[in-house]
N, CA and C atoms as an extended XYZ file, in Angstrom:
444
Properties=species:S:1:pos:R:3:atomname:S:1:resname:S:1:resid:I:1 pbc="F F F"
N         0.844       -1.175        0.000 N   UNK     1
C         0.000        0.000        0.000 CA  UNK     1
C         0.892        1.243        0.000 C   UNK     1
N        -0.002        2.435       -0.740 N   UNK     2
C         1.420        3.794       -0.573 CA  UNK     2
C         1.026        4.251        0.373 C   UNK     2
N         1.920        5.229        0.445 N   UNK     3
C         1.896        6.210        1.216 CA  UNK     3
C         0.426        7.026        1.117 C   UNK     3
N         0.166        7.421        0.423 N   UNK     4
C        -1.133        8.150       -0.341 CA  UNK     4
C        -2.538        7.302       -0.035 C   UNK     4
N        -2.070        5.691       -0.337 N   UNK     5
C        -3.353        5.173        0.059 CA  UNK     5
C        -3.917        5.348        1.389 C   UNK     5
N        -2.813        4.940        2.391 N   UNK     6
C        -2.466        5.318        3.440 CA  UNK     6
C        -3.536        5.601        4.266 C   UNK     6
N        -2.903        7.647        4.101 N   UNK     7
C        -3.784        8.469        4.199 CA  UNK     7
C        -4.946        8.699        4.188 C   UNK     7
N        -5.316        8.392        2.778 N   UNK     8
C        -6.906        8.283        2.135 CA  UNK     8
C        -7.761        7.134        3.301 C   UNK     8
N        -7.139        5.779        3.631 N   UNK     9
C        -7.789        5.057        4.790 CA  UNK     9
C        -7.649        6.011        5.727 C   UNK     9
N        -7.237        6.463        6.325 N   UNK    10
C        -6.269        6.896        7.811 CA  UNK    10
C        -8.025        8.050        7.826 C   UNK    10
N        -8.020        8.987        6.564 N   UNK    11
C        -9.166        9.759        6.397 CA  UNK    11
C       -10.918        9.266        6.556 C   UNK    11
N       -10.489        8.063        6.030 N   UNK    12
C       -12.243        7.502        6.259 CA  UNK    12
C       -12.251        7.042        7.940 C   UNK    12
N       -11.250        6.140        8.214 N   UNK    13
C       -11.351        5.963        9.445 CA  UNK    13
C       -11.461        7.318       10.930 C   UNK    13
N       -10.772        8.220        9.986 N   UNK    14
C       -11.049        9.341       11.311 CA  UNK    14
C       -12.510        9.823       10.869 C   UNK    14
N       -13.499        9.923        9.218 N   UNK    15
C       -14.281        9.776        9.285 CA  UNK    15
C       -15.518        9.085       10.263 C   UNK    15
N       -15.021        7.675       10.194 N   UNK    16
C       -16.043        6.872       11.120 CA  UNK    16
C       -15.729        7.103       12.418 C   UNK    16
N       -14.527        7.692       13.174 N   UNK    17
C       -14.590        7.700       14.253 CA  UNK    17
C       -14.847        8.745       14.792 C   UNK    17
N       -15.446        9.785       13.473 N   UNK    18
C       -15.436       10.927       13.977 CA  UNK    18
C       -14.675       12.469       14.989 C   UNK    18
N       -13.418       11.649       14.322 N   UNK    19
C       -12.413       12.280       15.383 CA  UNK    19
C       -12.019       13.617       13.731 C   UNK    19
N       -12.951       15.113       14.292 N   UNK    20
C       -12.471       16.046       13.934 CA  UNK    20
C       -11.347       16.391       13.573 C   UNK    20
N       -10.877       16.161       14.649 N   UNK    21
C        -9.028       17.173       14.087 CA  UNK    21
C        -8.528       16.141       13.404 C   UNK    21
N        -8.403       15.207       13.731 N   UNK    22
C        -7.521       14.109       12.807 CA  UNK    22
C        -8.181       14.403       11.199 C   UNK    22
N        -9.072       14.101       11.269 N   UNK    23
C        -9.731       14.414        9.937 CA  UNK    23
C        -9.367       15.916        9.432 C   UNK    23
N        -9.347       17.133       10.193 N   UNK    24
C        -9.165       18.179        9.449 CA  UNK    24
C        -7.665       18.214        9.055 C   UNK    24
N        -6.578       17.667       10.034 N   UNK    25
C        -5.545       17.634        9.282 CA  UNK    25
C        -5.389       16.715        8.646 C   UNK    25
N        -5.649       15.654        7.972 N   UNK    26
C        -5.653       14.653        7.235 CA  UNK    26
C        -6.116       15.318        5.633 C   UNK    26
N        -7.651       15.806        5.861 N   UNK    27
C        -7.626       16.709        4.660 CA  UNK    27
C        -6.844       17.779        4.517 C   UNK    27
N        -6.141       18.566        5.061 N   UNK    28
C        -5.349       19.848        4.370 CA  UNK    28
C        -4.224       18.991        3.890 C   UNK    28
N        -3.519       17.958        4.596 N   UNK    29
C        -2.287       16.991        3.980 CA  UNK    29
C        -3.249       16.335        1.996 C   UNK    29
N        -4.309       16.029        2.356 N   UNK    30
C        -4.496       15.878        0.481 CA  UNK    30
C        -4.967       16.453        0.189 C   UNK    30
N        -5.426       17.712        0.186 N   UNK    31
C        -5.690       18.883        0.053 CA  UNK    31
C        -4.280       19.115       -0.978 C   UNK    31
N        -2.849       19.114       -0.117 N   UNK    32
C        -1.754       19.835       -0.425 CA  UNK    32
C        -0.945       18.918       -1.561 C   UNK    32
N        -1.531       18.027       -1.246 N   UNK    33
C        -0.936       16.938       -2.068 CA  UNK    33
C        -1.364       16.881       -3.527 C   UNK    33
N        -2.914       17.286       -3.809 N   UNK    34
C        -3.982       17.160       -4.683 CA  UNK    34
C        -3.273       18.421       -5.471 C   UNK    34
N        -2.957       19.406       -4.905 N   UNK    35
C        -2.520       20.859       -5.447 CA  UNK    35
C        -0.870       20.961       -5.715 C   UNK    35
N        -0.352       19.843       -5.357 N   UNK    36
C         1.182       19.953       -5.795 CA  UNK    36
C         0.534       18.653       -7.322 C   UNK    36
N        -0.172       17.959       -7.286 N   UNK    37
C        -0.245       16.916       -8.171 CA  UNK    37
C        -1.163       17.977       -9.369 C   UNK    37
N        -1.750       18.772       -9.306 N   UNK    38
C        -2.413       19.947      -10.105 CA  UNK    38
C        -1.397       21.057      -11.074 C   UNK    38
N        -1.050       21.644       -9.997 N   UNK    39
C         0.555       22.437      -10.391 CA  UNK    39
C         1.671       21.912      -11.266 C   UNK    39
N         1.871       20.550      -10.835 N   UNK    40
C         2.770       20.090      -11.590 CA  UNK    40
C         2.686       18.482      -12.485 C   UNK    40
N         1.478       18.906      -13.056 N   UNK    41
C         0.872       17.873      -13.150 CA  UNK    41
C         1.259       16.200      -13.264 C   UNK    41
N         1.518       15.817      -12.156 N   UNK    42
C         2.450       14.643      -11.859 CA  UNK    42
C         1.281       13.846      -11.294 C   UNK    42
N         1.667       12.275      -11.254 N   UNK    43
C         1.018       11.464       -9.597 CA  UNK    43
C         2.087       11.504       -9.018 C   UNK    43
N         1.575       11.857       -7.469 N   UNK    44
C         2.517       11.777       -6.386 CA  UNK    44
C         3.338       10.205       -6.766 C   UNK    44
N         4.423        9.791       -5.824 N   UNK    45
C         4.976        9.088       -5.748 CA  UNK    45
C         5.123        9.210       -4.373 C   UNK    45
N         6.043        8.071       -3.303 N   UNK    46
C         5.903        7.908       -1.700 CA  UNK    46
C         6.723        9.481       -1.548 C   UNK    46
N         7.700        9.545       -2.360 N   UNK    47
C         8.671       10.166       -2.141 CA  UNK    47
C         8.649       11.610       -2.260 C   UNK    47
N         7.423       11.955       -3.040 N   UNK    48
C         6.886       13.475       -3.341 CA  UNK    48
C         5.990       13.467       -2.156 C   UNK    48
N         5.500       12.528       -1.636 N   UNK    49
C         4.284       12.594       -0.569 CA  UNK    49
C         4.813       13.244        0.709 C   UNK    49
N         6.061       12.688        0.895 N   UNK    50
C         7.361       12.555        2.207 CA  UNK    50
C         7.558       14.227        2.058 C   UNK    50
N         7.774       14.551        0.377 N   UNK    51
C         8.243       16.126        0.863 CA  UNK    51
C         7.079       17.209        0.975 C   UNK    51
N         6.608       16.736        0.941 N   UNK    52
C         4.689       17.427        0.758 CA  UNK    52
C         4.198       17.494        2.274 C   UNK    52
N         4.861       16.082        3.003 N   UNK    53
C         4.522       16.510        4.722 CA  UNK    53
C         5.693       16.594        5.406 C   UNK    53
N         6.599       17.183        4.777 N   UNK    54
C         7.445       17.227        5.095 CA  UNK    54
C         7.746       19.066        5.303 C   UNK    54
N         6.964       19.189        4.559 N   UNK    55
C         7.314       21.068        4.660 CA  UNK    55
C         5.871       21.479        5.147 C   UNK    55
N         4.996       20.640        5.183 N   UNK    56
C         3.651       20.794        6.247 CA  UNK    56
C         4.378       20.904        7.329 C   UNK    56
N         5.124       20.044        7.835 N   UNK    57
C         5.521       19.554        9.185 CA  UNK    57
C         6.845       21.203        9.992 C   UNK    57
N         7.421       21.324        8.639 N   UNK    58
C         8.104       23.101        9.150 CA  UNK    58
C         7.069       23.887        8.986 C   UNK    58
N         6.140       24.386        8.434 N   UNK    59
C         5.223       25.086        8.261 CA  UNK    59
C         4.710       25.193       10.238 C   UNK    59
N         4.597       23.981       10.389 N   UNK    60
C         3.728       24.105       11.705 CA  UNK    60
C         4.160       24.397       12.646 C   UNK    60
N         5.908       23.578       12.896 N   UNK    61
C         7.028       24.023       13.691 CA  UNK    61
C         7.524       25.482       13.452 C   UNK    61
N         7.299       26.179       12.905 N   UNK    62
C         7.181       27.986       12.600 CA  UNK    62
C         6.349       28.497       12.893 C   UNK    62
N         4.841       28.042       12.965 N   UNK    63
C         4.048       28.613       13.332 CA  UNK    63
C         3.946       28.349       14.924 C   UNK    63
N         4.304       27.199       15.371 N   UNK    64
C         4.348       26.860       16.665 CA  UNK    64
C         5.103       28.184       17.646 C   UNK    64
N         6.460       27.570       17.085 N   UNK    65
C         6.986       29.045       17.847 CA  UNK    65
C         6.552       30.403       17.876 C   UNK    65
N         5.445       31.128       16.148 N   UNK    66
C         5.530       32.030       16.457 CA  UNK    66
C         4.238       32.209       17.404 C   UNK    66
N         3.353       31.439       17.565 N   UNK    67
C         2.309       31.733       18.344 CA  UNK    67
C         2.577       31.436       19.998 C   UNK    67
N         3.753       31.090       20.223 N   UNK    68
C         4.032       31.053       21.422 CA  UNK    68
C         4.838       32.349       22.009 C   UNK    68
N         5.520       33.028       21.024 N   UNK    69
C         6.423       34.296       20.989 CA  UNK    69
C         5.153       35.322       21.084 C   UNK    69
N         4.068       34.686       20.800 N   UNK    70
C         2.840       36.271       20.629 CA  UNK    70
C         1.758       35.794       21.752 C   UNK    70
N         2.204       34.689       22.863 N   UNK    71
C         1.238       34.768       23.717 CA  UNK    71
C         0.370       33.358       23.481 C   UNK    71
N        -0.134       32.952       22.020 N   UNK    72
C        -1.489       32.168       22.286 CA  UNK    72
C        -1.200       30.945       21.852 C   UNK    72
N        -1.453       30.446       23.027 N   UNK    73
C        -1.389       29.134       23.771 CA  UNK    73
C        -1.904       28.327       22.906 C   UNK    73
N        -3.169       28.647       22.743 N   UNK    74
C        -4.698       27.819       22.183 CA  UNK    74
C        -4.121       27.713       20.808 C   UNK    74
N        -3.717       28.485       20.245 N   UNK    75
C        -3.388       28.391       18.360 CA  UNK    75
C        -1.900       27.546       18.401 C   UNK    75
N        -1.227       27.335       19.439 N   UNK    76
C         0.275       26.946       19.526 CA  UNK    76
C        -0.039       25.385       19.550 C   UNK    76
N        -1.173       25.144       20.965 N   UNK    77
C        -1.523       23.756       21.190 CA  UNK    77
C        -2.390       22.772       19.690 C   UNK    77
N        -3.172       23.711       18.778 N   UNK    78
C        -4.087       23.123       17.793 CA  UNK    78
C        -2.952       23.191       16.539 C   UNK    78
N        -1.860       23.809       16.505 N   UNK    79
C        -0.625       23.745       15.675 CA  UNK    79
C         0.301       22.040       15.952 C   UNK    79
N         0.557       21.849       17.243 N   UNK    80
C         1.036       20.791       17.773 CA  UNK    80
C         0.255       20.062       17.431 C   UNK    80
N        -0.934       19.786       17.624 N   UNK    81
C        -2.170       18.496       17.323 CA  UNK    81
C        -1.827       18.217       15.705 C   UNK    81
N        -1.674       19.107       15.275 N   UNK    82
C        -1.684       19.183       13.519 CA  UNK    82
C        -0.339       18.302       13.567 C   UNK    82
N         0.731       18.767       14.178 N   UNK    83
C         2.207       18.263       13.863 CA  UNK    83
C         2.138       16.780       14.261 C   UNK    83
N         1.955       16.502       14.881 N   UNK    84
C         1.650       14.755       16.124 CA  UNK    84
C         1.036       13.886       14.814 C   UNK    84
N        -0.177       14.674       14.300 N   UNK    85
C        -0.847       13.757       12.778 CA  UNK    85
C         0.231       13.779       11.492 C   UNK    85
N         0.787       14.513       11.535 N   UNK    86
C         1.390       14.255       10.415 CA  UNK    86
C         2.537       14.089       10.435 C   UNK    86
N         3.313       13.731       11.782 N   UNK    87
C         4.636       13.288       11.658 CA  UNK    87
C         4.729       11.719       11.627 C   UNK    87
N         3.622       11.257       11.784 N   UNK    88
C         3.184        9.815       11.916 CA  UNK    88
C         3.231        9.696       10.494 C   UNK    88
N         3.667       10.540        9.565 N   UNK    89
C         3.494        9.698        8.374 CA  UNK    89
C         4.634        9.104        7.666 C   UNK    89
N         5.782       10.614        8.199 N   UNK    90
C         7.012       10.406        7.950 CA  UNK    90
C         7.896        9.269        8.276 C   UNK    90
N         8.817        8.240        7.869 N   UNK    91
C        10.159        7.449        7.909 CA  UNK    91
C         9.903        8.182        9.513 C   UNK    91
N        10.972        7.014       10.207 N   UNK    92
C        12.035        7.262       11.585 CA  UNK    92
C        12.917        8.272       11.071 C   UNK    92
N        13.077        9.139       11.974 N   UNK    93
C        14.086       10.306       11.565 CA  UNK    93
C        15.249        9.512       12.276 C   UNK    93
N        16.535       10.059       11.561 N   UNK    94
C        17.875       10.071       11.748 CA  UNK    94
C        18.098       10.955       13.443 C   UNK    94
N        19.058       10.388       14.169 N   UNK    95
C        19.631       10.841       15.026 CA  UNK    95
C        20.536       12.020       14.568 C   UNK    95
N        21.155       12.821       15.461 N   UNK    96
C        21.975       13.789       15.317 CA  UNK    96
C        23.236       12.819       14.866 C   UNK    96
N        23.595       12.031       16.089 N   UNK    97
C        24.877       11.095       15.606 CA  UNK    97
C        25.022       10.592       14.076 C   UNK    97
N        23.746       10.228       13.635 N   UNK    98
C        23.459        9.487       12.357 CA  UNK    98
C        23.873       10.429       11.352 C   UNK    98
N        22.843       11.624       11.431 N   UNK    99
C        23.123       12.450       10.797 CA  UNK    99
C        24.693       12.873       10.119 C   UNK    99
N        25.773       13.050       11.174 N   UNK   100
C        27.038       13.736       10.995 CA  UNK   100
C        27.736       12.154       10.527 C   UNK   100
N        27.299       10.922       10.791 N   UNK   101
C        28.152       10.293       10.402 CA  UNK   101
C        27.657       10.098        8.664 C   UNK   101
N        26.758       10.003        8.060 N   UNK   102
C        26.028        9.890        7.010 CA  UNK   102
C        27.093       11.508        6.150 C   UNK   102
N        26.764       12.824        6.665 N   UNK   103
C        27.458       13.921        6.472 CA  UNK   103
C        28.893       14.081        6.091 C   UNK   103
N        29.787       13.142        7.194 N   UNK   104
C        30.831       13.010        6.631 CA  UNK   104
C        31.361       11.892        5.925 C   UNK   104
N        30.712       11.107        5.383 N   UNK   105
C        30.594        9.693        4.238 CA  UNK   105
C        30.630       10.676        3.227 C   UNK   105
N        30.040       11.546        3.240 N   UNK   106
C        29.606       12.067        1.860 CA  UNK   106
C        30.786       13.111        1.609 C   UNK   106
N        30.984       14.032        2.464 N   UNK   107
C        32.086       15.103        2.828 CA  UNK   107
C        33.338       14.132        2.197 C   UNK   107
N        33.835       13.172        2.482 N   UNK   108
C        34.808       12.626        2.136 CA  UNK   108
C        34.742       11.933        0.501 C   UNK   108
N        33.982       11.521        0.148 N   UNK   109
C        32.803       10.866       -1.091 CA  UNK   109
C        33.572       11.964       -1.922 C   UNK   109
N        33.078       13.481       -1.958 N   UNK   110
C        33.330       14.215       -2.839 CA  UNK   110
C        34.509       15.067       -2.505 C   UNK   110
N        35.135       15.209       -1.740 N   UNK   111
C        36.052       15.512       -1.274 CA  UNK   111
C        36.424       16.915       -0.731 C   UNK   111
N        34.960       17.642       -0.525 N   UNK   112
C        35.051       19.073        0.230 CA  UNK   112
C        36.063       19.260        0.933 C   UNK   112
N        36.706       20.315        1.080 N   UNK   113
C        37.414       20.813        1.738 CA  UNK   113
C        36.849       21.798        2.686 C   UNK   113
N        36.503       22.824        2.364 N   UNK   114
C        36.008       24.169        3.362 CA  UNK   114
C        34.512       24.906        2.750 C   UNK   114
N        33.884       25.576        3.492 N   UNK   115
C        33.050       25.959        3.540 CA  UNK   115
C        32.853       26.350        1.764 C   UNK   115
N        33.080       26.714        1.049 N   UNK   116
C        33.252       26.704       -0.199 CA  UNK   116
C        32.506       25.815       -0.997 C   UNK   116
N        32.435       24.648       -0.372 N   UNK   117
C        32.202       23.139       -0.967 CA  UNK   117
C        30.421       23.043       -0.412 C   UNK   117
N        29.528       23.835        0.341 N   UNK   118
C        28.543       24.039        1.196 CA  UNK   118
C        27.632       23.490        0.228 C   UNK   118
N        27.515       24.151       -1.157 N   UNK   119
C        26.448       24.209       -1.982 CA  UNK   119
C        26.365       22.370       -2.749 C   UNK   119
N        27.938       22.052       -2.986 N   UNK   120
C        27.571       21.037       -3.752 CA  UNK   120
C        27.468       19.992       -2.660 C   UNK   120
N        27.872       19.668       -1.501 N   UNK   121
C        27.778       18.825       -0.515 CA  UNK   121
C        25.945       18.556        0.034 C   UNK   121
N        25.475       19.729        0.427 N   UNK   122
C        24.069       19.602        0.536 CA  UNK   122
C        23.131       19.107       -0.021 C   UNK   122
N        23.328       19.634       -1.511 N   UNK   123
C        22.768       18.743       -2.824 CA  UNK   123
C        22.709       17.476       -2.992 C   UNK   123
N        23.852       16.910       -2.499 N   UNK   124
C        24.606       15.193       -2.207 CA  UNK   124
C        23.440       14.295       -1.115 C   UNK   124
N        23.641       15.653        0.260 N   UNK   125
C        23.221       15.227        1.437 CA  UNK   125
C        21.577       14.961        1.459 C   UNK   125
N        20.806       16.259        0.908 N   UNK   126
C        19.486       16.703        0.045 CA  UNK   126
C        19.213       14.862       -0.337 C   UNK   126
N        19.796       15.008       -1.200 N   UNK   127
C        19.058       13.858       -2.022 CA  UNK   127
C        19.300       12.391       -1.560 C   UNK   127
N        20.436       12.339       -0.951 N   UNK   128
C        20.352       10.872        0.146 CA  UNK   128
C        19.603       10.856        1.670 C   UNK   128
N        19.035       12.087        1.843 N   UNK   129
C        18.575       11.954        3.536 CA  UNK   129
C        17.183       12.428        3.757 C   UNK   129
N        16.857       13.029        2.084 N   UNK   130
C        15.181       13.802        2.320 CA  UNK   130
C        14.643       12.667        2.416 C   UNK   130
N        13.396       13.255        3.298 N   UNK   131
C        12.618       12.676        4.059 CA  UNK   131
C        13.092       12.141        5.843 C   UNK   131
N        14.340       11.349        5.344 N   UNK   132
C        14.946       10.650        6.733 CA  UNK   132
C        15.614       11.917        8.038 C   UNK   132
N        15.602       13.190        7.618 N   UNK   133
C        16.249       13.758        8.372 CA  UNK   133
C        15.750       15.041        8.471 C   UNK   133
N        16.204       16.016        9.732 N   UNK   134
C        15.549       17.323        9.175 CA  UNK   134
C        16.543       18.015        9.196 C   UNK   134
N        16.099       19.079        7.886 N   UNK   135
C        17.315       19.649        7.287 CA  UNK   135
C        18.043       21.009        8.147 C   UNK   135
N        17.425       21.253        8.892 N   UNK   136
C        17.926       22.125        9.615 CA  UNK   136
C        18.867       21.589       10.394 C   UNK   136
N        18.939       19.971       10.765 N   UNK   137
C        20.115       19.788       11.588 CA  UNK   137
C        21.308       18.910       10.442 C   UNK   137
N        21.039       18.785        9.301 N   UNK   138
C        21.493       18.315        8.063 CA  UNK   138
C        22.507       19.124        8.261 C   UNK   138
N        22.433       20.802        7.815 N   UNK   139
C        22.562       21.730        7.245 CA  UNK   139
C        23.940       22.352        8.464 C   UNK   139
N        23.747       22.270        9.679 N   UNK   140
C        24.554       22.346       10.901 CA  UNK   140
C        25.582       21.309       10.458 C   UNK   140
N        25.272       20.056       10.250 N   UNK   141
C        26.240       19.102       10.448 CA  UNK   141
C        27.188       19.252        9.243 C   UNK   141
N        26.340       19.558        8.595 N   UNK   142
C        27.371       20.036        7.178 CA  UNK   142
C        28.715       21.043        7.437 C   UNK   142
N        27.982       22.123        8.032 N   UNK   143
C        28.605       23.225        8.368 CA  UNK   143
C        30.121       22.739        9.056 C   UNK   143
N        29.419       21.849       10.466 N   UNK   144
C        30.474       21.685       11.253 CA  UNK   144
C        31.325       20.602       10.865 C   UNK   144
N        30.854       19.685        9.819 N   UNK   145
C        31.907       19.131        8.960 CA  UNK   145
C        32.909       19.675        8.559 C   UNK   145
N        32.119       20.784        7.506 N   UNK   146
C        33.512       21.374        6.710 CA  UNK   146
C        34.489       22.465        7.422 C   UNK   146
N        33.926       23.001        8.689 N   UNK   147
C        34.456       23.837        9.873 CA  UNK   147
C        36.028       23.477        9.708 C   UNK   147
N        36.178       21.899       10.164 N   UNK   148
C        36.520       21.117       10.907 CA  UNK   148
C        37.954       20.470        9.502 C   UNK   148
């Protein structure tokens, strides 16, 4: 079964169980999915699905913080509910450890030297770890690779 089918069950069942929020974030996830498959007129694949809740999933972690920086609780907590549903869809994320050791496989692979090397190393890292990792701590480990 895909990823996509998934969902689409995951949706009837919060249907029958009537569990609201699950269902409302369940539809904005194919909602977003339906409109990247529109735009570019493709069928998803697991792997377009992964980056589709995958930038849902920063979307919410941004909004999280900023509604906690402005006070409201209530929009911070129904942001989190959203994140909890849809990180369940994603792969096991990579550890930090994982991360830097995966980082410097690759660092050595192409043979970066110094910060210089940032753009084509990421690209490398990008395309062996999307989905499995988040890029914000990708992007650090990179850094402190080539620091180093």
């Amino acid at each position: 079964m895909s990823l996509k089918e998934k969902i689409t069950d995951d949706m009837k069942a919060a249907m029958r169980a009537k569990d609201s929020e699950r269902l409302g974030t369940i539809r904005l996830l194919t909602a977003a999915m339906k409109q990247k498959e529109v735009d570019e007129r493709i069928e998803l694949d697991d792997a377009a699905v992964i980056a589709v809740i995958d930038k849902m999933v920063k979307q919410r972690k941004d909004s999280i913080t900023a509604f906690e920086q402005g006070g409201r609780a209530d929009l911070a907590a129904k942001e989190a509910a959203e994140l909890v549903v849809l990180e369940a869809y994603l792969p096991a994320r990579l550890s930090a450890d994982e991360i830097a050791v995966e980082v410097q496989a690759i660092v050595s692979a192409l043979g970066a030297k110094g910060p210089g090397d940032m753009g084509k190393v990421m690209g490398a890292v990008k395309a062996k770890l999307a989905g499995k990792a988040d890029m914000g701590q990708v992007s650090a480990a990179v850094k402190a690779a080539l620091a180093s």
